[in-house]
PDB file of C-alpha atoms and ligand atoms in Angstrom:
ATOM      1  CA  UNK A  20     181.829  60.585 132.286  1.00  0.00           C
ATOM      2  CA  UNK A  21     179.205  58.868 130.001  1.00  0.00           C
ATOM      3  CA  UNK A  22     178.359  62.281 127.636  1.00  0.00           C
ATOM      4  CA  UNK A  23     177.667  62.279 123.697  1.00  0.00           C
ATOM      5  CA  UNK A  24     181.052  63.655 122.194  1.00  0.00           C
ATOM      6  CA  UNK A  25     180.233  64.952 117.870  1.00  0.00           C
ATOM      7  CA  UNK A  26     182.248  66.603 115.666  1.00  0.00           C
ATOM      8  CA  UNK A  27     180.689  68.525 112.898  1.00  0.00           C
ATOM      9  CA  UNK A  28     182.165  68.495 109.772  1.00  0.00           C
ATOM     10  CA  UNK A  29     181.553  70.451 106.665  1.00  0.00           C
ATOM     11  CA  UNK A  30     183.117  72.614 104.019  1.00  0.00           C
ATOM     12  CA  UNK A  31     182.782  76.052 104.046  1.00  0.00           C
ATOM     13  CA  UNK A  32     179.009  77.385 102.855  1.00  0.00           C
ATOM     14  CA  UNK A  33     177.797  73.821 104.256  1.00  0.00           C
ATOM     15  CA  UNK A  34     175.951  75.746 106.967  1.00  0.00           C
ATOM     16  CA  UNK A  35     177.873  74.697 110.205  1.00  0.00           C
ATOM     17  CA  UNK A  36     176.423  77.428 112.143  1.00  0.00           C
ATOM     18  CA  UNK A  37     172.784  77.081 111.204  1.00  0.00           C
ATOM     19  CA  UNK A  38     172.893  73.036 112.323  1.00  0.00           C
ATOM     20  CA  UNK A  39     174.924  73.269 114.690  1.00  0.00           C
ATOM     21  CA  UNK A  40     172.581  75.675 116.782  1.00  0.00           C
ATOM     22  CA  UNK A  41     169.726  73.702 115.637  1.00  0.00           C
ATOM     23  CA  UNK A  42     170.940  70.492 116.623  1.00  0.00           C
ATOM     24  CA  UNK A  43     172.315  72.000 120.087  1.00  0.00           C
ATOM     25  CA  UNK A  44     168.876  73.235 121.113  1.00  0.00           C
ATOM     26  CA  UNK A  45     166.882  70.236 120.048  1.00  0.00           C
ATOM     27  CA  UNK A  46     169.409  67.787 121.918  1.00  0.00           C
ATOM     28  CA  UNK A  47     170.652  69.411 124.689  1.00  0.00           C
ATOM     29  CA  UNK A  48     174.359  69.257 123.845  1.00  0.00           C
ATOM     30  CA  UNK A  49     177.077  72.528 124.494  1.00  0.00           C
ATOM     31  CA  UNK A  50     177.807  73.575 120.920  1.00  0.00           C
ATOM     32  CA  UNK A  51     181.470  74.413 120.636  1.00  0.00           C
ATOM     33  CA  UNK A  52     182.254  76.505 118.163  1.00  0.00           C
ATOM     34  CA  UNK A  53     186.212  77.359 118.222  1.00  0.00           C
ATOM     35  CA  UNK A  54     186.368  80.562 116.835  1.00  0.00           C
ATOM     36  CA  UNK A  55     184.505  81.433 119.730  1.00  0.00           C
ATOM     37  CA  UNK A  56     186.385  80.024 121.983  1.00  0.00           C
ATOM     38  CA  UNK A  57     189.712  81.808 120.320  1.00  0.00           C
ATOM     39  CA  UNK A  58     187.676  85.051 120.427  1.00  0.00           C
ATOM     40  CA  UNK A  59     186.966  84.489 124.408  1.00  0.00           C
ATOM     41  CA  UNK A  60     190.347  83.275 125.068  1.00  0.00           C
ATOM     42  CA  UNK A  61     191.709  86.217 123.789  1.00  0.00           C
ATOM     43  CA  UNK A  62     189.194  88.694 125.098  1.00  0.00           C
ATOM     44  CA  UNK A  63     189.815  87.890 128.835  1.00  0.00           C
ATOM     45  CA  UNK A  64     193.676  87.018 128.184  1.00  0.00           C
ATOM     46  CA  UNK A  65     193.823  83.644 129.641  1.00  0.00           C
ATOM     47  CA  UNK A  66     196.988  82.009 129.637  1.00  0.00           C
ATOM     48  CA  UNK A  67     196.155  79.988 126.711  1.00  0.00           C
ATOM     49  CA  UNK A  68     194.811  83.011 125.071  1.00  0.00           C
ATOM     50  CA  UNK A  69     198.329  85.227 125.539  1.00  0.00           C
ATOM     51  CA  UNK A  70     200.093  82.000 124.498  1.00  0.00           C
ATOM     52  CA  UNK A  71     198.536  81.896 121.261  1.00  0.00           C
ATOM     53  CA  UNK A  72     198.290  85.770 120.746  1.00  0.00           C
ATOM     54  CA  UNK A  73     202.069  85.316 120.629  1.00  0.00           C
ATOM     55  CA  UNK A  74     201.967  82.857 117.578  1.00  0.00           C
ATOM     56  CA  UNK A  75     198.583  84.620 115.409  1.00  0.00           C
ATOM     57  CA  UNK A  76     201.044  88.293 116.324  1.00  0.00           C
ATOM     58  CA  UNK A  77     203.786  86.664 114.392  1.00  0.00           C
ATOM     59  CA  UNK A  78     200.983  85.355 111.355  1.00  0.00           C
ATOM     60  CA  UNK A  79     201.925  81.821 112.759  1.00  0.00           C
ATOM     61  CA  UNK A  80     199.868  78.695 113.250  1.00  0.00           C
ATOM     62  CA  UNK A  81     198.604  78.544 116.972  1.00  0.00           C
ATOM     63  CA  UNK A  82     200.367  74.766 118.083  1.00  0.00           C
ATOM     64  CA  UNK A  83     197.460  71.834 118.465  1.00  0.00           C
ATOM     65  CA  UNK A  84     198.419  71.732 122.323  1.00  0.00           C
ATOM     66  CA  UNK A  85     197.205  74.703 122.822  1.00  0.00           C
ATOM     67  CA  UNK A  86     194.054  74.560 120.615  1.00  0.00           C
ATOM     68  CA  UNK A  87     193.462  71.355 122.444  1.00  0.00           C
ATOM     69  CA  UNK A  88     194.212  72.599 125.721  1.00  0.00           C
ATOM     70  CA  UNK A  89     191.997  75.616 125.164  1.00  0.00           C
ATOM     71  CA  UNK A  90     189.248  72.960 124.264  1.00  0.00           C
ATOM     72  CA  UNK A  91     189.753  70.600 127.069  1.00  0.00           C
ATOM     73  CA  UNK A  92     189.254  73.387 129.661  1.00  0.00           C
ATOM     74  CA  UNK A  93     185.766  74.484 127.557  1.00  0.00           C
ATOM     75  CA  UNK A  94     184.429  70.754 127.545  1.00  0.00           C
ATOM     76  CA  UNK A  95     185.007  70.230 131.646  1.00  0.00           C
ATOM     77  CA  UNK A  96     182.503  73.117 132.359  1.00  0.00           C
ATOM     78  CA  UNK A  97     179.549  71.772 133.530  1.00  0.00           C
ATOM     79  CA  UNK A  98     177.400  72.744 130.446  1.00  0.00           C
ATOM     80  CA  UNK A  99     179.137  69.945 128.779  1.00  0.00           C
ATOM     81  CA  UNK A 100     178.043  67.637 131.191  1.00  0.00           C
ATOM     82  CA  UNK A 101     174.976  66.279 129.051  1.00  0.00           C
ATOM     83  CA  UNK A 102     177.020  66.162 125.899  1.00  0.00           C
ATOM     84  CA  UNK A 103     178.800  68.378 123.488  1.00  0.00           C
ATOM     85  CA  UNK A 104     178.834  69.298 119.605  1.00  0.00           C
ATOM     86  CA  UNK A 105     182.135  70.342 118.741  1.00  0.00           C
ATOM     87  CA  UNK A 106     182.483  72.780 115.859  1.00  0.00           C
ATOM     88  CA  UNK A 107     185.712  73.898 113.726  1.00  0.00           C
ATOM     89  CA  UNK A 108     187.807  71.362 115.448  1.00  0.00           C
ATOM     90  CA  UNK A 109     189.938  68.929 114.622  1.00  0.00           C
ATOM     91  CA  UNK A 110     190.533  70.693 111.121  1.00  0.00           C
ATOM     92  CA  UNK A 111     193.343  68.740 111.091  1.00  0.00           C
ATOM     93  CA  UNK A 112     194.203  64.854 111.463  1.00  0.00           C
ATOM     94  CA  UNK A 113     196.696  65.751 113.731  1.00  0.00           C
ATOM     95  CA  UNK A 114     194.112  67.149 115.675  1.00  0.00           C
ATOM     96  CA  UNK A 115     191.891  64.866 115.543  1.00  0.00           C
ATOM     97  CA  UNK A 116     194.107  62.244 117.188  1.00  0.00           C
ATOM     98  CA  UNK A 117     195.571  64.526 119.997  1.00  0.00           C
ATOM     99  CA  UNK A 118     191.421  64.970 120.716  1.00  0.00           C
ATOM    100  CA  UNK A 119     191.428  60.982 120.920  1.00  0.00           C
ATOM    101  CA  UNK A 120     194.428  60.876 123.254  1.00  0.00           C
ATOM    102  CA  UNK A 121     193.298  63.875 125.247  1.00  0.00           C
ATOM    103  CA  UNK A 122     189.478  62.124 125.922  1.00  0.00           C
ATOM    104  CA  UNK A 123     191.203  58.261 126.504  1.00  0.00           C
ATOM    105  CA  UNK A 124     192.906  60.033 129.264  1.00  0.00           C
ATOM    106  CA  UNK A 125     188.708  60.635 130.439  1.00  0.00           C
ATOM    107  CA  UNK A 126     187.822  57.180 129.271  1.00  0.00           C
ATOM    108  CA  UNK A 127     186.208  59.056 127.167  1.00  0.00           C
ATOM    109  CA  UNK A 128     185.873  58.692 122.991  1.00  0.00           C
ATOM    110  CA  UNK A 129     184.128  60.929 120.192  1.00  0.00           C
ATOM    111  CA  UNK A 130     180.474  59.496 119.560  1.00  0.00           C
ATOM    112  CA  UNK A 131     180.106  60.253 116.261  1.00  0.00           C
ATOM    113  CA  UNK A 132     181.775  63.014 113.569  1.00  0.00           C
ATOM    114  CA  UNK A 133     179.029  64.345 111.484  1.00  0.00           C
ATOM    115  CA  UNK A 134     179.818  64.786 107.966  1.00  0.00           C
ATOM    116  CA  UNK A 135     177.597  67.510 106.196  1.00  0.00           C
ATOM    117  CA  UNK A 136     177.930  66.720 102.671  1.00  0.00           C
ATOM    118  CA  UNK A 137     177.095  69.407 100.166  1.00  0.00           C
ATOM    119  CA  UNK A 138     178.965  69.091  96.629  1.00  0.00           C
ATOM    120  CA  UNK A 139     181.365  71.689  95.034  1.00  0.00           C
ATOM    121  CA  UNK A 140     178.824  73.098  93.442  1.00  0.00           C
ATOM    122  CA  UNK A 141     176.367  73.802  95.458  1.00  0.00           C
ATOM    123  CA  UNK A 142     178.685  75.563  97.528  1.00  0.00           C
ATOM    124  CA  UNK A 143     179.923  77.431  94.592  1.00  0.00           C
ATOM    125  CA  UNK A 144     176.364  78.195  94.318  1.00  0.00           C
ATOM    126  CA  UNK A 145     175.866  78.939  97.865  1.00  0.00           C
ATOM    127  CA  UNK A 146     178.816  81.302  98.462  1.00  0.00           C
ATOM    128  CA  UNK A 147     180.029  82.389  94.833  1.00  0.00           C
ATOM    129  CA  UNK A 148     177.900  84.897  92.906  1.00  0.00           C
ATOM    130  CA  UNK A 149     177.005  87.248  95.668  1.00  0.00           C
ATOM    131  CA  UNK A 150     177.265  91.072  94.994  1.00  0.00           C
ATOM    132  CA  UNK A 151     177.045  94.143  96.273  1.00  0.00           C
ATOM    133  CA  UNK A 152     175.919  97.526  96.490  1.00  0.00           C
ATOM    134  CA  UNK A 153     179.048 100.197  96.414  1.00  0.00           C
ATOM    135  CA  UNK A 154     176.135 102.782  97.613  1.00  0.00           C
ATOM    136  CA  UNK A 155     173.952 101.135 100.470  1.00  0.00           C
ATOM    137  CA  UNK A 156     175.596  97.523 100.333  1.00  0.00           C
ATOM    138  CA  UNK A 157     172.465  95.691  99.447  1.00  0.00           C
ATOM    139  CA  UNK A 158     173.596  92.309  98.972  1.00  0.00           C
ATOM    140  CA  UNK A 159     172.493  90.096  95.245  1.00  0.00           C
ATOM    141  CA  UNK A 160     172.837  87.078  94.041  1.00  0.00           C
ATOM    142  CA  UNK A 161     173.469  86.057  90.771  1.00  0.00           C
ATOM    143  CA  UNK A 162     170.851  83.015  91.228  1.00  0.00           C
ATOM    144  CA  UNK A 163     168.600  83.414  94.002  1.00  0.00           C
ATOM    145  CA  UNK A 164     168.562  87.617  94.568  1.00  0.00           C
ATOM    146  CA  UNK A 165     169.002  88.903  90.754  1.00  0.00           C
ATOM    147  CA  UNK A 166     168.271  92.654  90.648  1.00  0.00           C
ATOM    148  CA  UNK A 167     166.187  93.680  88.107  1.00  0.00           C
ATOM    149  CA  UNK A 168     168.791  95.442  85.979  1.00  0.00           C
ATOM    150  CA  UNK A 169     172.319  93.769  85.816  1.00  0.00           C
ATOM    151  CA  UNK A 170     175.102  95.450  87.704  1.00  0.00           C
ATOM    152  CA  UNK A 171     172.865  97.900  89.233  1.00  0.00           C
ATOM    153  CA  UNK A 172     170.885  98.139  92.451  1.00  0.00           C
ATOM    154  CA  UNK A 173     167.231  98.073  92.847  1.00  0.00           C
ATOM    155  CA  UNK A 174     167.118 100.503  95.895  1.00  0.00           C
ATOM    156  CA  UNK A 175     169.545 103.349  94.848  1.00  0.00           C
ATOM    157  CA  UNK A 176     170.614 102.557  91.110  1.00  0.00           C
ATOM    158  CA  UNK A 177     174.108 102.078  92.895  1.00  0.00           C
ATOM    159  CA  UNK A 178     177.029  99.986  90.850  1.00  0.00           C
ATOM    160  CA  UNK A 179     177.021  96.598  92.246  1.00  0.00           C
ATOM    161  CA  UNK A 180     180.302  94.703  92.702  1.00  0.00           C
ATOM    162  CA  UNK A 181     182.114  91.633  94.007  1.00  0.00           C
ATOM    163  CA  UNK A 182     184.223  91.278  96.926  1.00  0.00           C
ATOM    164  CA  UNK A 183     187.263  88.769  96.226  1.00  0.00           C
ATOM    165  CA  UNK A 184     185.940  86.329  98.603  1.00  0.00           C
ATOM    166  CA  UNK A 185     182.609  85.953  96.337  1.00  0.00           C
ATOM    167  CA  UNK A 186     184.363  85.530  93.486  1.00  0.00           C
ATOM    168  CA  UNK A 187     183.906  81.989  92.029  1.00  0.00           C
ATOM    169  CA  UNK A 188     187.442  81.222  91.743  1.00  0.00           C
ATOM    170  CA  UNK A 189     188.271  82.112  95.249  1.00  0.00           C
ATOM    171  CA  UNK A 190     185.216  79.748  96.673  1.00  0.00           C
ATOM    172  CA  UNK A 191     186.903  77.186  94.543  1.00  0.00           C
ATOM    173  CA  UNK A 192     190.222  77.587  95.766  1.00  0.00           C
ATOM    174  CA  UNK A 193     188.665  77.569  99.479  1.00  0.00           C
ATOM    175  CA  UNK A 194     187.494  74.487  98.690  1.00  0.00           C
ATOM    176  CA  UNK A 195     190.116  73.194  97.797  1.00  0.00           C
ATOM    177  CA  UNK A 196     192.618  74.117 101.049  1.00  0.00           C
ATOM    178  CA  UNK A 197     189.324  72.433 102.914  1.00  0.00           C
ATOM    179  CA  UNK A 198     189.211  69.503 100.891  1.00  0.00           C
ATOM    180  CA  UNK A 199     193.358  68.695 100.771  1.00  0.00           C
ATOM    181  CA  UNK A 200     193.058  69.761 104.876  1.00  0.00           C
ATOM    182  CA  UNK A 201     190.091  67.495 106.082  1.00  0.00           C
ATOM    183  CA  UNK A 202     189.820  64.197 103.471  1.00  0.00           C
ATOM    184  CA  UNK A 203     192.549  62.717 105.969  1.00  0.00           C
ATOM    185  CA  UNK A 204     190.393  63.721 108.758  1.00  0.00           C
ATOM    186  CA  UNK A 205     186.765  62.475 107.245  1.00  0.00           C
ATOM    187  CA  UNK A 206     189.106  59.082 106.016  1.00  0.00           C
ATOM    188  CA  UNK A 207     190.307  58.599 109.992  1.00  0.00           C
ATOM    189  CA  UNK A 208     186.755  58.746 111.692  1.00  0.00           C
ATOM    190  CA  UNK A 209     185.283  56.475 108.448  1.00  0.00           C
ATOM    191  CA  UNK A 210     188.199  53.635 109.576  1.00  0.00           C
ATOM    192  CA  UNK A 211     187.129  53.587 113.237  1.00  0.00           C
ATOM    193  CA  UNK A 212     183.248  53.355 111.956  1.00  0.00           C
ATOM    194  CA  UNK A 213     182.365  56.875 113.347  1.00  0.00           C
ATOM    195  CA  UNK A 214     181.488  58.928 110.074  1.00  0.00           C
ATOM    196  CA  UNK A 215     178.475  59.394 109.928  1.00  0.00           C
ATOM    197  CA  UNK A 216     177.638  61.469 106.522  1.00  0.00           C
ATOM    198  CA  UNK A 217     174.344  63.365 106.259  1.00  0.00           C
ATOM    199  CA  UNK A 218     172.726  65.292 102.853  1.00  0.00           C
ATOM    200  CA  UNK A 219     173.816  68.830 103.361  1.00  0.00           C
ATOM    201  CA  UNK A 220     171.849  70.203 100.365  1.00  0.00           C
ATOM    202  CA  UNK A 221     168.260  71.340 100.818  1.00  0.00           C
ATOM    203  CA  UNK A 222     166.754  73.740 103.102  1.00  0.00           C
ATOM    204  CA  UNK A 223     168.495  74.143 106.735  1.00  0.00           C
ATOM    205  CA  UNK A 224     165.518  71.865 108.105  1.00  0.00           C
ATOM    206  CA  UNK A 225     165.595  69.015 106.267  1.00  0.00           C
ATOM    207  CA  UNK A 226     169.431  68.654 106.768  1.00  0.00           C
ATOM    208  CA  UNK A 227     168.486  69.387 110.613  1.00  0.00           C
ATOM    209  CA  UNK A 228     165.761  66.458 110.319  1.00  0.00           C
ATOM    210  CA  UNK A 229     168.642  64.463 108.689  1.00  0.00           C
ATOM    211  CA  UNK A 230     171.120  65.101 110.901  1.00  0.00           C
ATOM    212  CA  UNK A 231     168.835  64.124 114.394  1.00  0.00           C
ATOM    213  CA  UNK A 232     167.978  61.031 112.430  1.00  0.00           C
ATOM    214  CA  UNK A 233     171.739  59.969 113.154  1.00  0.00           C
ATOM    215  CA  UNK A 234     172.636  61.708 117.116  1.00  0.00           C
TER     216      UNK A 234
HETATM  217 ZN1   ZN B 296     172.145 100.403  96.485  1.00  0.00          ZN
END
């Protein structure tokens, strides 16, 4: 099958989602995000979904053959016919080359892995300093939603607070798992010339604009 095969890659708070449904629409590809695809697996208890219930019940790592299994079956429905954007997988190098194996089989191979770079931090910016309401949960942020008085809320007077994930130093740790985790991964697609790396700071647009420029 002749069909445009990207990864999207990106730390967390580099706004996977947000492109990845903007690139989707503008050129017609499937966007496959695997959380999703865990979340249906599970729902409707197909056999790969049971089979990794068993490992996430024990607090285990689902095995790649079955994350890859579980994504081979989602990329031969016919919405992938036109092309596909592939989101939250390969996390892992290991991954990544069972994919390669797994499409050769096709005579297929990835087009391109998209690289959405956004530095530490902007991220830290992006996803640390957030805080909230105890009362009605408003949500703040130290830089771009100060309230007017520190530590309390505009709308109620409520205490605000921050969750652990906010905190700076758990964004930085985050970071760090995804950095240690994918630079093998981002090194392996640069080797075989199919990195391409995009801006990721900026408004959602312009790194959509960027990104087109490239699929
Ligand atoms: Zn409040």
């Amino acid at each position: 099958m002749d069909r445009a095969i990207y990864i999207l890659l990106g730390a967390p708070g580099a706004g996977k989602g947000t492109l990845a449904a903007i690139i989707s629409k503008e050129v017609d590809l499937a966007h496959i995000a695997s959380g999703d695809l865990f979340r249906e697996a599970l729902s409707k208890g197909t056999d790969l979904g049971v089979e990794a219930k068993k490992y996430m019940d024990k607090g285990e790592l689902v095995p790649d053959q079955i994350t890859i299994n579980m994504i081979l079956d989602r990329i031969a429905r016919p919405d992938c016919d036109k092309g596909l954007l592939l989101d939250g997988f390969p996390r892992t190098l290991e991954q990544a080359k069972a994919l390669d194996e797994a499409l050769a089989k096709n005579g297929e191979n990835v087009t391109k892995a998209l690289l959405i770079d956004v530095s530490t931090e902007e991220v830290v910016r992006r996803l640390g300093g957030r805080w909230i309401c105890r009362d009605c949960q408003t949500p703040y942020h130290e830089v771009t939603m100060r309230p007017k008085v520190e530590g309390t809320c505009d709308k109620c007077g409520g205490q605000l607070y921050q969750r652990d994930d906010d905190k700076e130093s758990t964004v930085r740790s985050r970071l760090e798992v995804y950095t240690k985790q994918t630079k093998p991964l981002i090194d392996y697609y640069g080797k075989i010339d199919k990195l391409a790396k995009v801006n990721g700071e900026g408004e959602s647009e312009e790194v959509a604009k960027r990104l087109l420029a490239v699929v």
